[in-house]
PDB file of C-alpha atoms in Angstrom:
ATOM      1  CA  SER A   1      26.795 -14.339 -76.698  1.00 47.00           C
ATOM      2  CA  PRO A   2      23.670 -15.518 -74.673  1.00 48.00           C
ATOM      3  CA  LEU A   3      21.983 -18.732 -75.703  1.00 47.00           C
ATOM      4  CA  PRO A   4      18.685 -18.278 -77.543  1.00 51.00           C
ATOM      5  CA  ILE A   5      15.515 -19.160 -75.608  1.00 49.00           C
ATOM      6  CA  SER A   6      12.650 -20.679 -77.495  1.00 53.00           C
ATOM      7  CA  PRO A   7       9.134 -19.221 -77.110  1.00 52.00           C
ATOM      8  CA  GLY A   8       7.986 -22.585 -75.736  1.00 55.00           C
ATOM      9  CA  ALA A   9      10.298 -22.228 -72.777  1.00 50.00           C
ATOM     10  CA  PHE A  10       8.469 -19.047 -71.691  1.00 47.00           C
ATOM     11  CA  GLU A  11       5.137 -20.853 -71.917  1.00 58.00           C
ATOM     12  CA  ASP A  12       6.441 -23.719 -69.752  1.00 57.00           C
ATOM     13  CA  LEU A  13       7.788 -21.252 -67.168  1.00 52.00           C
ATOM     14  CA  SER A  14       4.466 -19.399 -67.101  1.00 59.00           C
ATOM     15  CA  LYS A  15       2.599 -22.657 -66.403  1.00 61.00           C
ATOM     16  CA  VAL A  16       4.899 -23.460 -63.489  1.00 51.00           C
ATOM     17  CA  VAL A  17       4.402 -19.997 -61.935  1.00 51.00           C
ATOM     18  CA  ASN A  18       0.602 -20.283 -62.265  1.00 59.00           C
ATOM     19  CA  GLN A  19       0.653 -23.731 -60.661  1.00 59.00           C
ATOM     20  CA  LEU A  20       2.668 -22.402 -57.713  1.00 50.00           C
ATOM     21  CA  ARG A  21       0.234 -19.505 -57.263  1.00 56.00           C
ATOM     22  CA  SER A  22      -2.741 -21.846 -57.220  1.00 55.00           C
ATOM     23  CA  LEU A  23      -1.074 -23.955 -54.568  1.00 51.00           C
ATOM     24  CA  GLU A  24      -0.417 -20.840 -52.470  1.00 49.00           C
ATOM     25  CA  VAL A  25      -4.039 -19.695 -52.671  1.00 48.00           C
ATOM     26  CA  SER A  26      -5.495 -23.098 -51.888  1.00 50.00           C
ATOM     27  CA  ALA A  27      -3.124 -23.933 -49.070  1.00 49.00           C
ATOM     28  CA  PRO A  28      -5.036 -24.404 -45.805  1.00 57.00           C
ATOM     29  CA  ALA A  29      -4.702 -21.711 -43.114  1.00 58.00           C
ATOM     30  CA  PRO A  30      -2.613 -22.632 -40.090  1.00 62.00           C
ATOM     31  CA  ALA A  31      -4.615 -24.500 -37.513  1.00 64.00           C
ATOM     32  CA  ALA A  32      -5.616 -22.507 -34.432  1.00 64.00           C
ATOM     33  CA  PRO A  33      -4.044 -23.693 -31.203  1.00 64.00           C
ATOM     34  CA  PRO A  34      -6.325 -26.058 -29.327  1.00 64.00           C
ATOM     35  CA  ALA A  35      -8.486 -24.427 -26.690  1.00 60.00           C
ATOM     36  CA  ALA A  36      -7.520 -25.164 -23.132  1.00 60.00           C
ATOM     37  CA  GLU A  37      -9.624 -27.997 -21.776  1.00 70.00           C
ATOM     38  CA  ASN A  38      -9.648 -26.526 -18.253  1.00 76.00           C
ATOM     39  CA  PRO A  39      -9.105 -22.744 -18.336  1.00 78.00           C
ATOM     40  CA  PRO A  40      -7.961 -21.308 -14.991  1.00 79.00           C
ATOM     41  CA  PRO A  41     -10.807 -19.990 -12.836  1.00 79.00           C
ATOM     42  CA  PRO A  42     -11.012 -16.240 -12.137  1.00 77.00           C
ATOM     43  CA  PRO A  43      -9.477 -15.001  -8.865  1.00 76.00           C
ATOM     44  CA  ALA A  44     -11.695 -15.285  -5.812  1.00 76.00           C
ATOM     45  CA  HIS A  45     -11.527 -14.021  -2.256  1.00 77.00           C
ATOM     46  CA  GLY A  46     -10.920 -16.676   0.345  1.00 81.00           C
ATOM     47  CA  ASP A  47      -8.499 -18.945   2.159  1.00 91.00           C
ATOM     48  CA  ALA A  48      -5.981 -17.959   4.794  1.00 94.00           C
ATOM     49  CA  ILE A  49      -2.241 -17.600   5.127  1.00 95.00           C
ATOM     50  CA  VAL A  50      -0.524 -18.473   8.403  1.00 96.00           C
ATOM     51  CA  PHE A  51       2.828 -17.098   9.539  1.00 95.00           C
ATOM     52  CA  GLY A  52       4.948 -18.256  12.428  1.00 94.00           C
ATOM     53  CA  THR A  53       6.591 -15.694  14.692  1.00 94.00           C
ATOM     54  CA  ILE A  54       8.972 -16.235  17.598  1.00 93.00           C
ATOM     55  CA  GLY A  55       7.481 -13.403  19.647  1.00 94.00           C
ATOM     56  CA  ASP A  56       4.184 -11.588  20.068  1.00 96.00           C
ATOM     57  CA  ALA A  57       3.509  -7.880  19.557  1.00 96.00           C
ATOM     58  CA  SER A  58       3.338  -5.417  22.420  1.00 95.00           C
ATOM     59  CA  THR A  59       1.000  -2.825  20.851  1.00 96.00           C
ATOM     60  CA  LEU A  60      -0.666  -2.128  17.522  1.00 96.00           C
ATOM     61  CA  ILE A  61      -0.018   1.631  17.639  1.00 96.00           C
ATOM     62  CA  PRO A  62       3.088   1.902  15.440  1.00 94.00           C
ATOM     63  CA  MET A  63       4.454   5.122  16.980  1.00 95.00           C
ATOM     64  CA  MET A  64       4.438   3.406  20.380  1.00 94.00           C
ATOM     65  CA  ALA A  65       6.000   0.126  19.235  1.00 94.00           C
ATOM     66  CA  SER A  66       9.635  -0.830  19.615  1.00 92.00           C
ATOM     67  CA  ASP A  67       9.552  -4.491  18.544  1.00 95.00           C
ATOM     68  CA  SER A  68       9.428  -5.997  15.055  1.00 94.00           C
ATOM     69  CA  ALA A  69       6.304  -8.107  15.677  1.00 95.00           C
ATOM     70  CA  SER A  70       4.247  -5.016  16.564  1.00 96.00           C
ATOM     71  CA  HIS A  71       5.306  -3.243  13.375  1.00 95.00           C
ATOM     72  CA  GLU A  72       4.668  -6.328  11.255  1.00 95.00           C
ATOM     73  CA  TYR A  73       1.135  -6.767  12.627  1.00 96.00           C
ATOM     74  CA  ALA A  74       0.330  -3.052  12.392  1.00 96.00           C
ATOM     75  CA  GLU A  75       1.492  -2.576   8.797  1.00 94.00           C
ATOM     76  CA  ASN A  76      -1.447  -4.757   7.746  1.00 96.00           C
ATOM     77  CA  ILE A  77      -3.904  -2.464   9.546  1.00 97.00           C
ATOM     78  CA  PHE A  78      -2.612   1.042   8.838  1.00 96.00           C
ATOM     79  CA  ASP A  79      -1.174   2.922   5.870  1.00 95.00           C
ATOM     80  CA  GLY A  80       1.130   5.868   5.261  1.00 94.00           C
ATOM     81  CA  LEU A  81       0.759   8.877   2.991  1.00 97.00           C
ATOM     82  CA  LEU A  82       3.290   7.439   0.548  1.00 96.00           C
ATOM     83  CA  ALA A  83       5.675   4.487   0.253  1.00 95.00           C
ATOM     84  CA  TYR A  84       8.687   3.276  -1.663  1.00 94.00           C
ATOM     85  CA  ASP A  85       7.952   1.107  -4.686  1.00 93.00           C
ATOM     86  CA  LYS A  86       9.128  -2.509  -4.949  1.00 91.00           C
ATOM     87  CA  THR A  87      12.536  -1.455  -6.238  1.00 93.00           C
ATOM     88  CA  LEU A  88      12.995   1.007  -3.340  1.00 90.00           C
ATOM     89  CA  SER A  89      14.026   3.597  -5.930  1.00 91.00           C
ATOM     90  CA  ARG A  90      11.103   6.042  -5.870  1.00 94.00           C
ATOM     91  CA  LEU A  91       8.170   7.117  -3.733  1.00 96.00           C
ATOM     92  CA  GLU A  92       4.649   6.315  -4.858  1.00 96.00           C
ATOM     93  CA  PRO A  93       1.221   7.475  -3.614  1.00 97.00           C
ATOM     94  CA  ARG A  94      -0.762   5.831  -0.829  1.00 96.00           C
ATOM     95  CA  LEU A  95      -3.151   7.951   1.253  1.00 98.00           C
ATOM     96  CA  ALA A  96      -1.745  11.000  -0.521  1.00 98.00           C
ATOM     97  CA  GLU A  97      -2.590  10.840  -4.211  1.00 97.00           C
ATOM     98  CA  ARG A  98      -0.015  13.522  -5.057  1.00 97.00           C
ATOM     99  CA  TRP A  99       2.207  16.193  -3.507  1.00 98.00           C
ATOM    100  CA  ASP A 100       3.908  19.439  -4.470  1.00 98.00           C
ATOM    101  CA  VAL A 101       7.453  20.175  -3.282  1.00 97.00           C
ATOM    102  CA  GLU A 102       8.549  23.823  -3.245  1.00 97.00           C
ATOM    103  CA  ASP A 103      11.278  26.094  -1.882  1.00 96.00           C
ATOM    104  CA  GLY A 104      14.022  23.515  -2.308  1.00 94.00           C
ATOM    105  CA  GLY A 105      12.068  20.890  -0.382  1.00 94.00           C
ATOM    106  CA  GLN A 106      11.224  23.083   2.596  1.00 97.00           C
ATOM    107  CA  LYS A 107       7.521  23.325   1.683  1.00 98.00           C
ATOM    108  CA  ILE A 108       5.414  20.263   0.846  1.00 98.00           C
ATOM    109  CA  THR A 109       1.695  20.311   0.052  1.00 98.00           C
ATOM    110  CA  PHE A 110      -0.080  16.942   0.227  1.00 98.00           C
ATOM    111  CA  HIS A 111      -3.306  16.197  -1.639  1.00 98.00           C
ATOM    112  CA  LEU A 112      -5.136  13.282  -0.034  1.00 98.00           C
ATOM    113  CA  ARG A 113      -7.402  10.677  -1.559  1.00 98.00           C
ATOM    114  CA  ARG A 114     -11.112  11.321  -1.038  1.00 97.00           C
ATOM    115  CA  ASP A 115     -12.290   7.710  -1.162  1.00 96.00           C
ATOM    116  CA  VAL A 116     -10.662   6.366   2.018  1.00 97.00           C
ATOM    117  CA  LYS A 117     -12.591   5.290   5.107  1.00 97.00           C
ATOM    118  CA  TRP A 118     -11.622   3.880   8.465  1.00 98.00           C
ATOM    119  CA  THR A 119     -12.858   0.339   9.036  1.00 97.00           C
ATOM    120  CA  ASP A 120     -15.618   1.712  11.292  1.00 97.00           C
ATOM    121  CA  GLY A 121     -17.000   3.596   8.274  1.00 97.00           C
ATOM    122  CA  GLN A 122     -15.821   7.109   9.192  1.00 98.00           C
ATOM    123  CA  PRO A 123     -14.088   9.139   6.432  1.00 98.00           C
ATOM    124  CA  PHE A 124     -10.337   9.742   6.509  1.00 98.00           C
ATOM    125  CA  THR A 125      -9.377  13.443   6.287  1.00 98.00           C
ATOM    126  CA  ALA A 126      -6.434  15.803   6.719  1.00 98.00           C
ATOM    127  CA  ARG A 127      -7.584  16.307  10.333  1.00 98.00           C
ATOM    128  CA  ASP A 128      -6.506  12.725  11.066  1.00 98.00           C
ATOM    129  CA  VAL A 129      -3.020  13.480   9.729  1.00 98.00           C
ATOM    130  CA  GLU A 130      -2.896  16.691  11.773  1.00 98.00           C
ATOM    131  CA  PHE A 131      -3.922  14.787  14.895  1.00 97.00           C
ATOM    132  CA  GLY A 132      -1.209  12.165  14.408  1.00 97.00           C
ATOM    133  CA  PHE A 133       1.398  14.825  13.657  1.00 97.00           C
ATOM    134  CA  HIS A 134       0.766  16.716  16.902  1.00 97.00           C
ATOM    135  CA  LEU A 135       0.487  13.457  18.830  1.00 97.00           C
ATOM    136  CA  ILE A 136       3.880  12.106  17.769  1.00 96.00           C
ATOM    137  CA  ARG A 137       5.544  15.484  18.541  1.00 96.00           C
ATOM    138  CA  ASP A 138       3.956  15.734  21.982  1.00 97.00           C
ATOM    139  CA  PRO A 139       6.688  15.284  24.645  1.00 96.00           C
ATOM    140  CA  ALA A 140       4.206  13.280  26.713  1.00 97.00           C
ATOM    141  CA  THR A 141       3.868  10.624  23.982  1.00 97.00           C
ATOM    142  CA  LEU A 142       6.141   7.671  24.663  1.00 96.00           C
ATOM    143  CA  THR A 143       7.625   7.313  21.193  1.00 96.00           C
ATOM    144  CA  ALA A 144      11.100   7.010  19.714  1.00 94.00           C
ATOM    145  CA  TYR A 145      10.050   8.289  16.271  1.00 95.00           C
ATOM    146  CA  ALA A 146       9.317  11.975  16.841  1.00 96.00           C
ATOM    147  CA  GLU A 147      12.563  13.593  15.722  1.00 96.00           C
ATOM    148  CA  ASP A 148      11.777  13.760  11.977  1.00 96.00           C
ATOM    149  CA  TYR A 149       8.528  15.617  12.697  1.00 97.00           C
ATOM    150  CA  ARG A 150      10.122  18.062  15.102  1.00 96.00           C
ATOM    151  CA  GLN A 151      11.951  19.514  12.088  1.00 97.00           C
ATOM    152  CA  VAL A 152       8.616  20.909  10.842  1.00 98.00           C
ATOM    153  CA  LYS A 153       8.097  24.623  11.484  1.00 97.00           C
ATOM    154  CA  SER A 154       4.392  24.741  10.596  1.00 98.00           C
ATOM    155  CA  PHE A 155       1.528  22.395   9.747  1.00 98.00           C
ATOM    156  CA  GLU A 156      -1.532  23.872   8.041  1.00 98.00           C
ATOM    157  CA  VAL A 157      -4.766  22.135   7.031  1.00 98.00           C
ATOM    158  CA  LEU A 158      -6.024  23.814   3.849  1.00 98.00           C
ATOM    159  CA  ASP A 159      -9.199  21.721   3.528  1.00 98.00           C
ATOM    160  CA  ASP A 160     -10.384  18.205   4.384  1.00 97.00           C
ATOM    161  CA  TRP A 161      -8.063  16.652   1.796  1.00 98.00           C
ATOM    162  CA  THR A 162      -5.141  19.066   1.627  1.00 98.00           C
ATOM    163  CA  PHE A 163      -2.458  20.088   4.104  1.00 98.00           C
ATOM    164  CA  ARG A 164       0.902  21.837   3.929  1.00 98.00           C
ATOM    165  CA  VAL A 165       4.071  21.469   5.995  1.00 98.00           C
ATOM    166  CA  VAL A 166       6.955  23.938   6.072  1.00 98.00           C
ATOM    167  CA  TYR A 167      10.414  23.080   7.398  1.00 98.00           C
ATOM    168  CA  GLU A 168      12.685  25.450   9.266  1.00 94.00           C
ATOM    169  CA  LYS A 169      15.627  24.454   7.037  1.00 95.00           C
ATOM    170  CA  PRO A 170      16.352  21.880   4.311  1.00 95.00           C
ATOM    171  CA  PHE A 171      15.809  18.346   5.617  1.00 96.00           C
ATOM    172  CA  ALA A 172      16.854  15.509   3.288  1.00 95.00           C
ATOM    173  CA  PRO A 173      14.347  12.829   4.404  1.00 95.00           C
ATOM    174  CA  ALA A 174      11.441  15.296   4.672  1.00 97.00           C
ATOM    175  CA  LEU A 175       9.202  13.781   1.991  1.00 97.00           C
ATOM    176  CA  ALA A 176      10.011  10.132   2.745  1.00 95.00           C
ATOM    177  CA  SER A 177       9.331  10.627   6.462  1.00 96.00           C
ATOM    178  CA  TRP A 178       5.600  11.043   5.753  1.00 96.00           C
ATOM    179  CA  GLY A 179       5.491   7.430   4.634  1.00 93.00           C
ATOM    180  CA  SER A 180       6.603   6.372   8.111  1.00 89.00           C
ATOM    181  CA  MET A 181       4.125   8.445  10.090  1.00 87.00           C
ATOM    182  CA  VAL A 182       1.128   6.162  10.503  1.00 83.00           C
ATOM    183  CA  VAL A 183      -2.149   8.071  10.513  1.00 93.00           C
ATOM    184  CA  LEU A 184      -4.483   7.452  13.463  1.00 96.00           C
ATOM    185  CA  PRO A 185      -8.264   8.058  13.740  1.00 98.00           C
ATOM    186  CA  ARG A 186      -8.832  11.388  15.453  1.00 98.00           C
ATOM    187  CA  HIS A 187     -12.519  10.639  16.062  1.00 97.00           C
ATOM    188  CA  LEU A 188     -11.572   7.705  18.320  1.00 98.00           C
ATOM    189  CA  LEU A 189      -8.419   8.968  20.046  1.00 97.00           C
ATOM    190  CA  GLU A 190      -8.813  12.725  20.522  1.00 97.00           C
ATOM    191  CA  GLY A 191      -8.844  13.589  24.230  1.00 95.00           C
ATOM    192  CA  ARG A 192      -7.510  10.176  25.281  1.00 96.00           C
ATOM    193  CA  ASN A 193      -4.125   9.350  26.783  1.00 97.00           C
ATOM    194  CA  ILE A 194      -2.319   7.570  23.955  1.00 96.00           C
ATOM    195  CA  ASN A 195       0.050   5.918  26.445  1.00 96.00           C
ATOM    196  CA  GLU A 196      -2.791   4.230  28.315  1.00 95.00           C
ATOM    197  CA  THR A 197      -5.546   3.685  25.739  1.00 95.00           C
ATOM    198  CA  ASP A 198      -6.667   0.164  24.848  1.00 95.00           C
ATOM    199  CA  PHE A 199      -6.764   1.188  21.163  1.00 97.00           C
ATOM    200  CA  GLY A 200      -3.419  -0.557  20.714  1.00 95.00           C
ATOM    201  CA  GLN A 201      -5.063  -3.882  21.578  1.00 96.00           C
ATOM    202  CA  LYS A 202      -8.047  -3.591  19.231  1.00 96.00           C
ATOM    203  CA  PRO A 203      -7.357  -0.899  16.630  1.00 97.00           C
ATOM    204  CA  VAL A 204      -9.442   0.606  13.858  1.00 98.00           C
ATOM    205  CA  GLY A 205      -7.374   1.193  10.730  1.00 97.00           C
ATOM    206  CA  LEU A 206      -7.633   1.888   7.009  1.00 96.00           C
ATOM    207  CA  GLY A 207      -5.074  -0.568   5.615  1.00 96.00           C
ATOM    208  CA  PRO A 208      -5.492  -3.755   3.556  1.00 97.00           C
ATOM    209  CA  HIS A 209      -6.634  -5.820   6.538  1.00 97.00           C
ATOM    210  CA  LYS A 210      -8.719  -5.187   9.620  1.00 97.00           C
ATOM    211  CA  PHE A 211      -8.319  -6.480  13.137  1.00 97.00           C
ATOM    212  CA  GLU A 212     -10.180  -9.699  13.965  1.00 97.00           C
ATOM    213  CA  SER A 213      -8.833 -11.242  17.189  1.00 97.00           C
ATOM    214  CA  TRP A 214      -5.776 -11.489  19.407  1.00 97.00           C
ATOM    215  CA  GLU A 215      -4.964 -14.257  21.874  1.00 97.00           C
ATOM    216  CA  ARG A 216      -1.865 -12.908  23.573  1.00 95.00           C
ATOM    217  CA  ASN A 217       1.289 -14.970  23.045  1.00 95.00           C
ATOM    218  CA  THR A 218      -0.710 -17.460  20.998  1.00 96.00           C
ATOM    219  CA  ARG A 219      -2.470 -16.184  17.894  1.00 97.00           C
ATOM    220  CA  PHE A 220      -3.198 -12.918  16.051  1.00 97.00           C
ATOM    221  CA  SER A 221      -5.798 -12.804  13.266  1.00 98.00           C
ATOM    222  CA  LEU A 222      -6.754 -10.285  10.560  1.00 98.00           C
ATOM    223  CA  ARG A 223      -9.453 -10.205   7.897  1.00 97.00           C
ATOM    224  CA  SER A 224      -9.427  -8.718   4.420  1.00 97.00           C
ATOM    225  CA  ASN A 225     -10.650  -5.113   4.335  1.00 97.00           C
ATOM    226  CA  ARG A 226     -13.187  -5.306   1.500  1.00 95.00           C
ATOM    227  CA  ASP A 227     -13.358  -1.479   1.425  1.00 95.00           C
ATOM    228  CA  TYR A 228      -9.607  -0.961   1.085  1.00 97.00           C
ATOM    229  CA  TYR A 229      -9.009   1.913  -1.301  1.00 96.00           C
ATOM    230  CA  ARG A 230      -6.372   0.007  -3.297  1.00 95.00           C
ATOM    231  CA  GLY A 231      -8.581  -3.067  -3.667  1.00 95.00           C
ATOM    232  CA  ALA A 232      -9.360  -5.807  -1.177  1.00 94.00           C
ATOM    233  CA  PRO A 233      -6.654  -8.483  -0.739  1.00 95.00           C
ATOM    234  CA  TRP A 234      -7.551 -11.836  -2.306  1.00 93.00           C
ATOM    235  CA  ILE A 235      -6.438 -13.713   0.819  1.00 93.00           C
ATOM    236  CA  GLU A 236      -9.357 -13.452   3.230  1.00 96.00           C
ATOM    237  CA  ARG A 237      -7.479 -14.029   6.487  1.00 97.00           C
ATOM    238  CA  VAL A 238      -3.933 -13.474   7.739  1.00 97.00           C
ATOM    239  CA  VAL A 239      -2.959 -15.333  10.893  1.00 97.00           C
ATOM    240  CA  TYR A 240       0.198 -15.099  12.987  1.00 97.00           C
ATOM    241  CA  ARG A 241       0.943 -17.981  15.355  1.00 96.00           C
ATOM    242  CA  VAL A 242       3.434 -17.350  18.153  1.00 96.00           C
ATOM    243  CA  ILE A 243       5.895 -20.257  18.179  1.00 94.00           C
ATOM    244  CA  PRO A 244       9.032 -19.325  20.144  1.00 90.00           C
ATOM    245  CA  ASP A 245      10.975 -22.397  19.000  1.00 80.00           C
ATOM    246  CA  GLU A 246      11.923 -21.819  15.347  1.00 76.00           C
ATOM    247  CA  SER A 247      12.677 -25.519  14.823  1.00 74.00           C
ATOM    248  CA  THR A 248       8.980 -26.345  15.323  1.00 74.00           C
ATOM    249  CA  GLN A 249       7.471 -23.558  13.210  1.00 70.00           C
TER     250      GLN A 249
END
């Protein structure tokens, strides 16, 4: 049988419980972590980054370029309608804020951003895309990148920020190809011979950086585009120095 418990034992146990509760209530709150003595400053625009390259570019018009330096320089100045994300697993918006794919991929309607301007202040519209599309398909244009766009049966501008393309038959890279077609400013190039224009030496773009200067075979310099629609780059200047000997870069 269980041992008898005296009434005094309950009183002693009650005192212990009350003492523990009082200690719990009066215990000091955990100390807050000490404030940082020197909190990091907020981001600021400025500074420069310098790259070494073994060879100089030939032109800053991407559809005319055949060397890696030209494409590397130009990708800072121009932008495509869309692009692959960092994982290269899906396409994300750039100049096109969205798109509709119909008829098994044979019809694509692009809806463009309305807040994009060329670095000379002129607005970007679907007419610029139309101009570049016809330019790259023109047999007189000296380009090696026209074949994807020759698969298009029709190109229709619906308004200043909307256009539609229809393909003759299913074409697997149809949507992705519009990320590769660099848009050019119609207001500066219409009526000019793209093969002979000096635009490729001093271009006007709408990308994260804008052209600053070019000393052939020596130095190429860009500045941050403060009006870039995705936000101005924090690095103010990007400089490429042509150093043919890699051991001295």
